[in-house]
């Protein structure tokens, strides 16, 4: 059985992929923070401006390889294609009260 935190993470990723800003905003905690190798602790407004519109960068939507909740964090490993090359990333997402509070993205290389 999946946890509600996992369902929240998957819904947030779906809102990004489908560019449904209203759905994404409804799933974001007021104190949302996003960190990746390219972005250092972006707040909600900065993420919505800089990252949210970038879904068209991907050739294919992300495909979940593994997802598990542990110690209040959802660990999500997924694969996607950019410019014809497959890549794998991992995200650690903290869900608080049904909203995404913090996302840390770890980029993998091309596979």
Short mmCIF file of the N, C-alpha and C atoms (twelve columns), coordinates in Angstrom:
data_MODEL
# 
_entry.id   MODEL 
# 
loop_
_atom_site.group_PDB 
_atom_site.id 
_atom_site.type_symbol 
_atom_site.label_atom_id 
_atom_site.label_alt_id 
_atom_site.label_comp_id 
_atom_site.label_asym_id 
_atom_site.label_seq_id 
_atom_site.Cartn_x 
_atom_site.Cartn_y 
_atom_site.Cartn_z 
_atom_site.pdbx_PDB_model_num 
ATOM 1   N N  . UNK A 1   0.834  -1.190 0.000   1 
ATOM 2   C CA . UNK A 1   0.000  0.000  0.000   1 
ATOM 3   C C  . UNK A 1   0.878  1.253  0.000   1 
ATOM 4   N N  . UNK A 2   0.584  2.194  -0.885  1 
ATOM 5   C CA . UNK A 2   1.348  3.427  -0.957  1 
ATOM 6   C C  . UNK A 2   0.895  4.393  0.118   1 
ATOM 7   N N  . UNK A 3   1.837  5.210  0.572   1 
ATOM 8   C CA . UNK A 3   1.501  6.227  1.566   1 
ATOM 9   C C  . UNK A 3   0.894  7.439  0.879   1 
ATOM 10  N N  . UNK A 4   0.207  8.251  1.655   1 
ATOM 11  C CA . UNK A 4   -0.351 9.478  1.093   1 
ATOM 12  C C  . UNK A 4   0.775  10.428 0.690   1 
ATOM 13  N N  . UNK A 5   1.934  10.361 1.360   1 
ATOM 14  C CA . UNK A 5   3.074  11.202 0.978   1 
ATOM 15  C C  . UNK A 5   3.559  10.834 -0.423  1 
ATOM 16  N N  . UNK A 6   3.623  9.553  -0.721  1 
ATOM 17  C CA . UNK A 6   4.024  9.115  -2.060  1 
ATOM 18  C C  . UNK A 6   3.009  9.605  -3.090  1 
ATOM 19  N N  . UNK A 7   1.733  9.486  -2.790  1 
ATOM 20  C CA . UNK A 7   0.700  9.980  -3.711  1 
ATOM 21  C C  . UNK A 7   0.839  11.486 -3.944  1 
ATOM 22  N N  . UNK A 8   1.194  12.235 -2.892  1 
ATOM 23  C CA . UNK A 8   1.398  13.678 -3.022  1 
ATOM 24  C C  . UNK A 8   2.560  13.972 -3.963  1 
ATOM 25  N N  . UNK A 9   3.669  13.260 -3.808  1 
ATOM 26  C CA . UNK A 9   4.836  13.455 -4.672  1 
ATOM 27  C C  . UNK A 9   4.495  13.136 -6.119  1 
ATOM 28  N N  . UNK A 10  3.809  12.038 -6.352  1 
ATOM 29  C CA . UNK A 10  3.437  11.664 -7.719  1 
ATOM 30  C C  . UNK A 10  2.470  12.678 -8.330  1 
ATOM 31  N N  . UNK A 11  1.556  13.196 -7.539  1 
ATOM 32  C CA . UNK A 11  0.618  14.211 -8.033  1 
ATOM 33  C C  . UNK A 11  1.359  15.508 -8.365  1 
ATOM 34  N N  . UNK A 12  2.343  15.865 -7.549  1 
ATOM 35  C CA . UNK A 12  3.134  17.068 -7.792  1 
ATOM 36  C C  . UNK A 12  3.932  16.927 -9.095  1 
ATOM 37  N N  . UNK A 13  4.525  15.764 -9.301  1 
ATOM 38  C CA . UNK A 13  5.268  15.530 -10.537 1 
ATOM 39  C C  . UNK A 13  4.336  15.539 -11.751 1 
ATOM 40  N N  . UNK A 14  3.139  14.996 -11.595 1 
ATOM 41  C CA . UNK A 14  2.165  14.998 -12.687 1 
ATOM 42  C C  . UNK A 14  1.746  16.441 -13.021 1 
ATOM 43  N N  . UNK A 15  1.537  17.263 -11.998 1 
ATOM 44  C CA . UNK A 15  1.171  18.663 -12.232 1 
ATOM 45  C C  . UNK A 15  2.282  19.387 -12.996 1 
ATOM 46  N N  . UNK A 16  3.541  19.101 -12.661 1 
ATOM 47  C CA . UNK A 16  4.673  19.679 -13.388 1 
ATOM 48  C C  . UNK A 16  4.664  19.214 -14.839 1 
ATOM 49  N N  . UNK A 17  4.568  17.908 -15.027 1 
ATOM 50  C CA . UNK A 17  4.608  17.324 -16.376 1 
ATOM 51  C C  . UNK A 17  3.483  17.874 -17.252 1 
ATOM 52  N N  . UNK A 18  2.293  18.011 -16.681 1 
ATOM 53  C CA . UNK A 18  1.122  18.490 -17.427 1 
ATOM 54  C C  . UNK A 18  1.010  20.012 -17.434 1 
ATOM 55  N N  . UNK A 19  1.953  20.672 -16.759 1 
ATOM 56  C CA . UNK A 19  1.965  22.130 -16.654 1 
ATOM 57  C C  . UNK A 19  0.661  22.679 -16.088 1 
ATOM 58  N N  . UNK A 20  0.180  22.002 -15.059 1 
ATOM 59  C CA . UNK A 20  -1.037 22.420 -14.361 1 
ATOM 60  C C  . UNK A 20  -0.599 23.225 -13.139 1 
ATOM 61  N N  . UNK A 21  -0.415 24.505 -13.348 1 
ATOM 62  C CA . UNK A 21  0.121  25.368 -12.288 1 
ATOM 63  C C  . UNK A 21  -0.782 25.408 -11.059 1 
ATOM 64  N N  . UNK A 22  -2.082 25.459 -11.269 1 
ATOM 65  C CA . UNK A 22  -3.004 25.497 -10.129 1 
ATOM 66  C C  . UNK A 22  -2.850 24.248 -9.268  1 
ATOM 67  N N  . UNK A 23  -2.738 23.090 -9.909  1 
ATOM 68  C CA . UNK A 23  -2.563 21.840 -9.154  1 
ATOM 69  C C  . UNK A 23  -1.222 21.837 -8.428  1 
ATOM 70  N N  . UNK A 24  -0.161 22.303 -9.095  1 
ATOM 71  C CA . UNK A 24  1.154  22.353 -8.463  1 
ATOM 72  C C  . UNK A 24  1.132  23.274 -7.252  1 
ATOM 73  N N  . UNK A 25  0.562  24.449 -7.414  1 
ATOM 74  C CA . UNK A 25  0.511  25.405 -6.305  1 
ATOM 75  C C  . UNK A 25  -0.300 24.859 -5.135  1 
ATOM 76  N N  . UNK A 26  -1.373 24.139 -5.417  1 
ATOM 77  C CA . UNK A 26  -2.201 23.565 -4.350  1 
ATOM 78  C C  . UNK A 26  -1.433 22.507 -3.552  1 
ATOM 79  N N  . UNK A 27  -0.431 21.887 -4.188  1 
ATOM 80  C CA . UNK A 27  0.353  20.846 -3.526  1 
ATOM 81  C C  . UNK A 27  1.620  21.373 -2.855  1 
ATOM 82  N N  . UNK A 28  1.917  22.666 -3.032  1 
ATOM 83  C CA . UNK A 28  3.137  23.250 -2.483  1 
ATOM 84  C C  . UNK A 28  2.896  23.857 -1.112  1 
ATOM 85  N N  . UNK A 29  3.746  23.519 -0.178  1 
ATOM 86  C CA . UNK A 29  3.733  24.111 1.164   1 
ATOM 87  C C  . UNK A 29  4.067  25.602 1.042   1 
ATOM 88  N N  . UNK A 30  3.565  26.418 1.936   1 
ATOM 89  C CA . UNK A 30  3.849  27.861 1.910   1 
ATOM 90  C C  . UNK A 30  5.351  28.132 2.015   1 
ATOM 91  N N  . UNK A 31  6.083  27.266 2.724   1 
ATOM 92  C CA . UNK A 31  7.527  27.435 2.895   1 
ATOM 93  C C  . UNK A 31  8.322  26.491 1.994   1 
ATOM 94  N N  . UNK A 32  7.815  26.218 0.804   1 
ATOM 95  C CA . UNK A 32  8.446  25.327 -0.164  1 
ATOM 96  C C  . UNK A 32  9.884  25.763 -0.453  1 
ATOM 97  N N  . UNK A 33  10.775 24.753 -0.544  1 
ATOM 98  C CA . UNK A 33  12.177 24.986 -0.906  1 
ATOM 99  C C  . UNK A 33  12.602 23.899 -1.889  1 
ATOM 100 N N  . UNK A 34  13.323 24.322 -2.956  1 
ATOM 101 C CA . UNK A 34  13.792 23.399 -3.982  1 
ATOM 102 C C  . UNK A 34  15.289 23.576 -4.169  1 
ATOM 103 N N  . UNK A 35  16.012 22.450 -4.132  1 
ATOM 104 C CA . UNK A 35  17.459 22.478 -4.327  1 
ATOM 105 C C  . UNK A 35  17.839 21.404 -5.335  1 
ATOM 106 N N  . UNK A 36  18.718 21.772 -6.263  1 
ATOM 107 C CA . UNK A 36  19.289 20.828 -7.220  1 
ATOM 108 C C  . UNK A 36  20.718 21.292 -7.490  1 
ATOM 109 N N  . UNK A 37  21.475 20.525 -8.268  1 
ATOM 110 C CA . UNK A 37  22.818 20.993 -8.604  1 
ATOM 111 C C  . UNK A 37  22.827 22.338 -9.342  1 
ATOM 112 N N  . UNK A 38  21.696 22.730 -9.923  1 
ATOM 113 C CA . UNK A 38  21.615 24.003 -10.645 1 
ATOM 114 C C  . UNK A 38  20.867 25.088 -9.865  1 
ATOM 115 N N  . UNK A 39  20.231 24.732 -8.789  1 
ATOM 116 C CA . UNK A 39  19.373 25.671 -8.045  1 
ATOM 117 C C  . UNK A 39  19.624 25.491 -6.557  1 
ATOM 118 N N  . UNK A 40  19.951 26.574 -5.874  1 
ATOM 119 C CA . UNK A 40  20.266 26.479 -4.459  1 
ATOM 120 C C  . UNK A 40  19.166 27.101 -3.606  1 
ATOM 121 N N  . UNK A 41  18.362 26.258 -3.015  1 
ATOM 122 C CA . UNK A 41  17.310 26.688 -2.091  1 
ATOM 123 C C  . UNK A 41  16.367 27.738 -2.696  1 
ATOM 124 N N  . UNK A 42  15.768 27.388 -3.827  1 
ATOM 125 C CA . UNK A 42  14.767 28.271 -4.429  1 
ATOM 126 C C  . UNK A 42  13.500 28.237 -3.582  1 
ATOM 127 N N  . UNK A 43  12.892 29.393 -3.377  1 
ATOM 128 C CA . UNK A 43  11.612 29.420 -2.685  1 
ATOM 129 C C  . UNK A 43  10.495 29.143 -3.683  1 
ATOM 130 N N  . UNK A 44  9.304  29.144 -3.183  1 
ATOM 131 C CA . UNK A 44  8.123  28.815 -3.989  1 
ATOM 132 C C  . UNK A 44  8.028  29.695 -5.248  1 
ATOM 133 N N  . UNK A 45  8.117  31.010 -5.075  1 
ATOM 134 C CA . UNK A 45  7.978  31.937 -6.197  1 
ATOM 135 C C  . UNK A 45  9.084  31.726 -7.234  1 
ATOM 136 N N  . UNK A 46  10.316 31.559 -6.788  1 
ATOM 137 C CA . UNK A 46  11.439 31.362 -7.714  1 
ATOM 138 C C  . UNK A 46  11.300 30.045 -8.473  1 
ATOM 139 N N  . UNK A 47  10.859 28.981 -7.780  1 
ATOM 140 C CA . UNK A 47  10.681 27.689 -8.465  1 
ATOM 141 C C  . UNK A 47  9.594  27.784 -9.521  1 
ATOM 142 N N  . UNK A 48  8.489  28.438 -9.175  1 
ATOM 143 C CA . UNK A 48  7.394  28.574 -10.140 1 
ATOM 144 C C  . UNK A 48  7.822  29.390 -11.355 1 
ATOM 145 N N  . UNK A 49  8.678  30.371 -11.157 1 
ATOM 146 C CA . UNK A 49  9.150  31.202 -12.265 1 
ATOM 147 C C  . UNK A 49  10.227 30.500 -13.091 1 
ATOM 148 N N  . UNK A 50  11.195 29.882 -12.426 1 
ATOM 149 C CA . UNK A 50  12.361 29.336 -13.122 1 
ATOM 150 C C  . UNK A 50  12.196 27.886 -13.571 1 
ATOM 151 N N  . UNK A 51  11.696 27.040 -12.705 1 
ATOM 152 C CA . UNK A 51  11.692 25.598 -12.972 1 
ATOM 153 C C  . UNK A 51  10.376 25.079 -13.536 1 
ATOM 154 N N  . UNK A 52  9.276  25.548 -13.007 1 
ATOM 155 C CA . UNK A 52  7.984  25.001 -13.427 1 
ATOM 156 C C  . UNK A 52  7.782  25.042 -14.944 1 
ATOM 157 N N  . UNK A 53  8.128  26.145 -15.625 1 
ATOM 158 C CA . UNK A 53  7.879  26.190 -17.075 1 
ATOM 159 C C  . UNK A 53  8.805  25.297 -17.916 1 
ATOM 160 N N  . UNK A 54  9.721  24.569 -17.286 1 
ATOM 161 C CA . UNK A 54  10.733 23.828 -18.042 1 
ATOM 162 C C  . UNK A 54  10.335 22.407 -18.423 1 
ATOM 163 N N  . UNK A 55  9.097  22.024 -18.245 1 
ATOM 164 C CA . UNK A 55  8.676  20.649 -18.539 1 
ATOM 165 C C  . UNK A 55  8.884  20.274 -19.999 1 
ATOM 166 N N  . UNK A 56  8.841  21.249 -20.893 1 
ATOM 167 C CA . UNK A 56  9.021  20.941 -22.314 1 
ATOM 168 C C  . UNK A 56  10.474 20.614 -22.666 1 
ATOM 169 N N  . UNK A 57  11.375 20.764 -21.724 1 
ATOM 170 C CA . UNK A 57  12.793 20.413 -21.895 1 
ATOM 171 C C  . UNK A 57  12.975 18.901 -22.067 1 
ATOM 172 N N  . UNK A 58  12.059 18.123 -21.530 1 
ATOM 173 C CA . UNK A 58  12.162 16.669 -21.529 1 
ATOM 174 C C  . UNK A 58  11.491 16.077 -22.768 1 
ATOM 175 N N  . UNK A 59  12.180 15.104 -23.399 1 
ATOM 176 C CA . UNK A 59  11.593 14.407 -24.553 1 
ATOM 177 C C  . UNK A 59  10.449 13.506 -24.121 1 
ATOM 178 N N  . UNK A 60  10.572 12.925 -22.935 1 
ATOM 179 C CA . UNK A 60  9.551  12.016 -22.405 1 
ATOM 180 C C  . UNK A 60  9.304  12.358 -20.945 1 
ATOM 181 N N  . UNK A 61  8.123  12.079 -20.432 1 
ATOM 182 C CA . UNK A 61  7.880  12.275 -19.008 1 
ATOM 183 C C  . UNK A 61  8.723  11.297 -18.197 1 
ATOM 184 N N  . UNK A 62  9.003  11.668 -16.970 1 
ATOM 185 C CA . UNK A 62  9.745  10.778 -16.087 1 
ATOM 186 C C  . UNK A 62  8.990  9.485  -15.833 1 
ATOM 187 N N  . UNK A 63  9.736  8.406  -15.751 1 
ATOM 188 C CA . UNK A 63  9.175  7.089  -15.442 1 
ATOM 189 C C  . UNK A 63  9.747  6.668  -14.091 1 
ATOM 190 N N  . UNK A 64  8.882  6.372  -13.152 1 
ATOM 191 C CA . UNK A 64  9.326  5.967  -11.824 1 
ATOM 192 C C  . UNK A 64  9.999  4.604  -11.872 1 
ATOM 193 N N  . UNK A 65  11.208 4.544  -11.326 1 
ATOM 194 C CA . UNK A 65  11.929 3.281  -11.198 1 
ATOM 195 C C  . UNK A 65  11.771 2.722  -9.794  1 
ATOM 196 N N  . UNK A 66  11.834 3.598  -8.805  1 
ATOM 197 C CA . UNK A 66  11.653 3.210  -7.400  1 
ATOM 198 C C  . UNK A 66  11.084 4.404  -6.655  1 
ATOM 199 N N  . UNK A 67  10.219 4.120  -5.692  1 
ATOM 200 C CA . UNK A 67  9.704  5.177  -4.823  1 
ATOM 201 C C  . UNK A 67  9.379  4.550  -3.478  1 
ATOM 202 N N  . UNK A 68  9.846  5.200  -2.418  1 
ATOM 203 C CA . UNK A 68  9.654  4.674  -1.075  1 
ATOM 204 C C  . UNK A 68  9.642  5.843  -0.090  1 
ATOM 205 N N  . UNK A 69  8.881  5.680  0.964   1 
ATOM 206 C CA . UNK A 69  8.884  6.681  2.025   1 
ATOM 207 C C  . UNK A 69  9.656  6.126  3.204   1 
ATOM 208 N N  . UNK A 70  10.567 6.921  3.727   1 
ATOM 209 C CA . UNK A 70  11.336 6.512  4.893   1 
ATOM 210 C C  . UNK A 70  11.690 7.735  5.731   1 
ATOM 211 N N  . UNK A 71  11.469 7.640  7.010   1 
ATOM 212 C CA . UNK A 71  11.801 8.731  7.937   1 
ATOM 213 C C  . UNK A 71  11.212 10.073 7.515   1 
ATOM 214 N N  . UNK A 72  9.997  10.060 6.980   1 
ATOM 215 C CA . UNK A 72  9.315  11.296 6.613   1 
ATOM 216 C C  . UNK A 72  9.732  11.886 5.277   1 
ATOM 217 N N  . UNK A 73  10.570 11.171 4.540   1 
ATOM 218 C CA . UNK A 73  11.052 11.634 3.238   1 
ATOM 219 C C  . UNK A 73  10.640 10.615 2.178   1 
ATOM 220 N N  . UNK A 74  10.164 11.107 1.038   1 
ATOM 221 C CA . UNK A 74  9.871  10.228 -0.091  1 
ATOM 222 C C  . UNK A 74  11.096 10.248 -1.005  1 
ATOM 223 N N  . UNK A 75  11.678 9.064  -1.203  1 
ATOM 224 C CA . UNK A 75  12.819 8.909  -2.105  1 
ATOM 225 C C  . UNK A 75  12.282 8.387  -3.427  1 
ATOM 226 N N  . UNK A 76  12.539 9.133  -4.489  1 
ATOM 227 C CA . UNK A 76  11.963 8.825  -5.801  1 
ATOM 228 C C  . UNK A 76  13.079 8.789  -6.831  1 
ATOM 229 N N  . UNK A 77  13.302 7.640  -7.403  1 
ATOM 230 C CA . UNK A 77  14.296 7.453  -8.461  1 
ATOM 231 C C  . UNK A 77  13.525 7.294  -9.760  1 
ATOM 232 N N  . UNK A 78  13.893 8.079  -10.761 1 
ATOM 233 C CA . UNK A 78  13.143 8.059  -12.011 1 
ATOM 234 C C  . UNK A 78  14.078 8.246  -13.205 1 
ATOM 235 N N  . UNK A 79  13.535 7.951  -14.372 1 
ATOM 236 C CA . UNK A 79  14.292 8.016  -15.616 1 
ATOM 237 C C  . UNK A 79  13.515 8.879  -16.598 1 
ATOM 238 N N  . UNK A 80  14.241 9.610  -17.445 1 
ATOM 239 C CA . UNK A 80  13.618 10.466 -18.449 1 
ATOM 240 C C  . UNK A 80  14.571 10.599 -19.628 1 
ATOM 241 N N  . UNK A 81  14.118 11.191 -20.722 1 
ATOM 242 C CA . UNK A 81  14.930 11.356 -21.919 1 
ATOM 243 C C  . UNK A 81  15.016 12.840 -22.273 1 
ATOM 244 N N  . UNK A 82  16.241 13.303 -22.552 1 
ATOM 245 C CA . UNK A 82  16.495 14.662 -23.033 1 
ATOM 246 C C  . UNK A 82  17.449 14.558 -24.215 1 
ATOM 247 N N  . UNK A 83  17.073 15.172 -25.318 1 
ATOM 248 C CA . UNK A 83  17.890 15.143 -26.539 1 
ATOM 249 C C  . UNK A 83  18.269 13.718 -26.929 1 
ATOM 250 N N  . UNK A 84  17.316 12.798 -26.780 1 
ATOM 251 C CA . UNK A 84  17.518 11.412 -27.184 1 
ATOM 252 C C  . UNK A 84  18.342 10.561 -26.224 1 
ATOM 253 N N  . UNK A 85  18.789 11.120 -25.100 1 
ATOM 254 C CA . UNK A 85  19.589 10.361 -24.138 1 
ATOM 255 C C  . UNK A 85  18.798 10.134 -22.850 1 
ATOM 256 N N  . UNK A 86  18.863 8.892  -22.353 1 
ATOM 257 C CA . UNK A 86  18.196 8.562  -21.089 1 
ATOM 258 C C  . UNK A 86  19.052 9.037  -19.917 1 
ATOM 259 N N  . UNK A 87  18.380 9.564  -18.914 1 
ATOM 260 C CA . UNK A 87  19.029 10.023 -17.681 1 
ATOM 261 C C  . UNK A 87  18.249 9.466  -16.499 1 
ATOM 262 N N  . UNK A 88  18.912 9.371  -15.367 1 
ATOM 263 C CA . UNK A 88  18.250 8.977  -14.121 1 
ATOM 264 C C  . UNK A 88  18.571 10.001 -13.045 1 
ATOM 265 N N  . UNK A 89  17.536 10.399 -12.317 1 
ATOM 266 C CA . UNK A 89  17.678 11.303 -11.178 1 
ATOM 267 C C  . UNK A 89  17.091 10.644 -9.945  1 
ATOM 268 N N  . UNK A 90  17.412 11.241 -8.806  1 
ATOM 269 C CA . UNK A 90  16.808 10.829 -7.539  1 
ATOM 270 C C  . UNK A 90  16.378 12.098 -6.826  1 
ATOM 271 N N  . UNK A 91  15.206 12.064 -6.236  1 
ATOM 272 C CA . UNK A 91  14.714 13.195 -5.458  1 
ATOM 273 C C  . UNK A 91  14.363 12.733 -4.056  1 
ATOM 274 N N  . UNK A 92  14.691 13.573 -3.104  1 
ATOM 275 C CA . UNK A 92  14.279 13.376 -1.721  1 
ATOM 276 C C  . UNK A 92  13.284 14.493 -1.414  1 
ATOM 277 N N  . UNK A 93  12.036 14.120 -1.150  1 
ATOM 278 C CA . UNK A 93  10.969 15.104 -0.975  1 
ATOM 279 C C  . UNK A 93  10.333 14.953 0.399   1 
ATOM 280 N N  . UNK A 94  10.283 16.063 1.115   1 
ATOM 281 C CA . UNK A 94  9.612  16.077 2.420   1 
ATOM 282 C C  . UNK A 94  8.183  16.572 2.204   1 
ATOM 283 N N  . UNK A 95  7.218  15.772 2.649   1 
ATOM 284 C CA . UNK A 95  5.807  16.127 2.555   1 
ATOM 285 C C  . UNK A 95  5.310  16.427 3.960   1 
ATOM 286 N N  . UNK A 96  4.686  17.593 4.124   1 
ATOM 287 C CA . UNK A 96  4.161  18.021 5.416   1 
ATOM 288 C C  . UNK A 96  2.686  18.375 5.237   1 
ATOM 289 N N  . UNK A 97  1.837  17.734 6.003   1 
ATOM 290 C CA . UNK A 97  0.392  18.009 5.950   1 
ATOM 291 C C  . UNK A 97  -0.160 17.951 4.525   1 
ATOM 292 N N  . UNK A 98  0.292  16.960 3.758   1 
ATOM 293 C CA . UNK A 98  -0.227 16.754 2.410   1 
ATOM 294 C C  . UNK A 98  0.313  17.703 1.363   1 
ATOM 295 N N  . UNK A 99  1.344  18.492 1.714   1 
ATOM 296 C CA . UNK A 99  1.946  19.415 0.759   1 
ATOM 297 C C  . UNK A 99  3.449  19.164 0.664   1 
ATOM 298 N N  . UNK A 100 4.015  19.511 -0.479  1 
ATOM 299 C CA . UNK A 100 5.450  19.345 -0.707  1 
ATOM 300 C C  . UNK A 100 6.178  20.512 -0.042  1 
ATOM 301 N N  . UNK A 101 6.956  20.192 0.976   1 
ATOM 302 C CA . UNK A 101 7.673  21.217 1.746   1 
ATOM 303 C C  . UNK A 101 9.075  21.449 1.197   1 
ATOM 304 N N  . UNK A 102 9.761  20.356 0.819   1 
ATOM 305 C CA . UNK A 102 11.146 20.488 0.373   1 
ATOM 306 C C  . UNK A 102 11.474 19.404 -0.642  1 
ATOM 307 N N  . UNK A 103 12.182 19.808 -1.698  1 
ATOM 308 C CA . UNK A 103 12.633 18.868 -2.727  1 
ATOM 309 C C  . UNK A 103 14.140 19.053 -2.897  1 
ATOM 310 N N  . UNK A 104 14.871 17.947 -2.808  1 
ATOM 311 C CA . UNK A 104 16.301 17.934 -3.119  1 
ATOM 312 C C  . UNK A 104 16.489 16.980 -4.295  1 
ATOM 313 N N  . UNK A 105 17.034 17.492 -5.402  1 
ATOM 314 C CA . UNK A 105 17.229 16.678 -6.611  1 
ATOM 315 C C  . UNK A 105 18.714 16.348 -6.743  1 
ATOM 316 N N  . UNK A 106 18.979 15.092 -7.054  1 
ATOM 317 C CA . UNK A 106 20.324 14.623 -7.306  1 
ATOM 318 C C  . UNK A 106 20.363 14.106 -8.734  1 
ATOM 319 N N  . UNK A 107 21.144 14.771 -9.596  1 
ATOM 320 C CA . UNK A 107 21.211 14.402 -11.012 1 
ATOM 321 C C  . UNK A 107 22.081 13.167 -11.196 1 
ATOM 322 N N  . UNK A 108 21.602 12.275 -12.051 1 
ATOM 323 C CA . UNK A 108 22.409 11.149 -12.481 1 
ATOM 324 C C  . UNK A 108 22.924 11.436 -13.882 1 
ATOM 325 N N  . UNK A 109 23.831 10.638 -14.341 1 
ATOM 326 C CA . UNK A 109 24.355 10.818 -15.686 1 
ATOM 327 C C  . UNK A 109 23.502 10.120 -16.705 1 
ATOM 328 N N  . UNK A 110 23.897 10.285 -17.961 1 
ATOM 329 C CA . UNK A 110 23.211 9.593  -19.046 1 
ATOM 330 C C  . UNK A 110 23.477 8.085  -18.896 1 
ATOM 331 N N  . UNK A 111 22.468 7.281  -19.230 1 
ATOM 332 C CA . UNK A 111 22.622 5.823  -19.131 1 
ATOM 333 C C  . UNK A 111 22.497 5.198  -20.502 1 
# 
